[in-house]
């Protein structure tokens, strides 16, 4: 991670430093390397930090190491350094300065967000403010809690009400921070029959409150949403406030839509949040300010309870948390704050108005005109499609079919979201999975626009990218059923139903030794599918092919990606089947040849051993004795013929080499069989890629006229080659070696048929003339 850091690690592992001291004592080398000796200079230390930040030079360069924070971001970061310097001041000066910074920041935030006579608590964790508010509510409702503690809560259990659309993990966090059991949480469902699917059901909440009071519980606090974390819906805060005042419940509001309180026009539902007991703001992402704390504004008159709850503190470090925000608000000014939030809302409205004109795109927050969050997804109304998408129940559809269509559309939306994130990174899109709607794409410029620098041109580019991807999505969704039917009808292919794959489909080739009932590894099938994948990628078509394990299985499959409208599914399926069959036959041919060669080698060893035994019998025992054999061979040499064996791979048999040594010519053998190939060869135009359906419906290359069209093309080639070449080809064909020429045949025919009638020559002349 940098040269200096590598040297430090090397020093830690291999070396020890010694200092020259008068007493000669040795310093232990257990301390890490940079701390040994007299210390490091500032330049070296900063260099080490820089190397740690940016990584090693050998590593791949990253696209964005540090976000673009801008000048206002540097002001916010400067506040942390100033806070450390300010903490070293005299206590009296420090107290006056902290009071001024805290009071100014609190006053500015309350005026900007229309929260009159409020107090502010600054915290690093967004949920920390709500936990302190819950502790304040407990101290306010239980007077003896400071003395009796949990016994008071046990006799009358508190209840905290959360919406079903609240942030995940919020209730567990509150229980862990407050030491309360999980039954103290009550999740309020959202509207199921009327209204938004992400707004709290007020009537059901009132029923829950009454039931808890009858059971001896104490309704303590209600958390409402002014813009849910998922889709940005706002609860009916006005009615919730009336209900909380009726039963004495603390109302806390949080959400991204609270940022719109700084604008001139605010919706009534969001404006009602200014009358609540407390609210949590996150100005850091709204204004593009890094390392800025979140703020919880609340109304309470007892400073002792706020001190016990932890909302106020006497520590200088806690009070100086507001310093970065104090500097940033002064740098931006009121106009700068309003302009940033207004720009984010305009971006969301611009995208929402543009998506309303795009077919097959559904917006989920159409009724929330003031929400700066836009959530959309792709859908297509096909016969038997997902009833959730169309909003109309289909009674004749099976639940399995509905689930399959749901997963299929979710996979396409997930693919669309990933594509848009890569094409338009400045948009800050996120892909999320909702319980009812499924996979959706969210555009929340309030949380990302200030950091990423999103502009109106980026929104227009995003809409253009969506329109360019829609044809691929619709065509892929339409071709899936056709692909399934073609694969089912094809011999040797099995259609694999993988709803999480955003493509045409998944297919697997079943070879002869494939055990369909077993889910174990199949080495032979892996070889066939690996070769099939290589052959398909060599075709250079517009489709993408991948190989992966089947869902809940270890067997290999071919995954076919997204397709356009000109894909010939029948040709694609036939090509896959034929290519896989060829690979299997070739592998079997190689295995059979290996077995034949092995058997041939064994047979050759047996025959060679027999030949050696026969040679010993012919030569005799005396010739095998070294000295006697030499003398005997000198007087009477043995005329032994050279014998050997040759192996014919084509015939798979052993043959004698006597013919080779005698005639000095090697045997020709049998012609090997041809490599199996596909039965279908489709005629393509120059430059046309495989699996194209562009000429499928034309009359020129229809099934009844394809042969005649090819013949017409050949005739046109003959005509363009010129009449002189045709005359030469017909009048003087190239004779085969050893075959009689045309003149010789005419002479021999005249000699054999000398008594022929002269009329017989005329048709021959006319025939020759016609050929010419």
XYZ file of C-alpha atoms in Angstrom, residues 10 27 37 41 66 108 144 168 197 213 263 274 291 347 350 357 387 466 534 541 580 630 674 704 711 716 755:
27
model
C 9.376 -4.767 6.663
C 15.297 -0.922 23.529
C 14.030 5.765 17.059
C 9.001 13.996 10.186
C -12.911 10.766 -3.234
C -31.336 29.154 11.837
C -40.845 7.538 39.120
C -35.650 -1.687 8.312
C -49.980 1.203 -0.100
C -55.079 0.881 26.779
C -39.571 25.961 -0.222
C -44.145 21.496 11.864
C -19.203 14.888 7.744
C -35.176 17.025 -11.237
C -38.836 16.475 -14.688
C -45.063 9.631 -21.761
C -52.083 -9.107 -12.110
C -34.840 3.850 -20.766
C -17.258 -21.915 -27.038
C -24.162 -13.118 -32.944
C -24.167 -30.195 -28.843
C 28.751 -66.123 -33.646
C -16.366 -37.825 -42.359
C -41.088 -23.034 -50.871
C -30.622 -21.272 -58.514
C -27.056 -14.516 -62.482
C -23.145 -47.289 -92.104
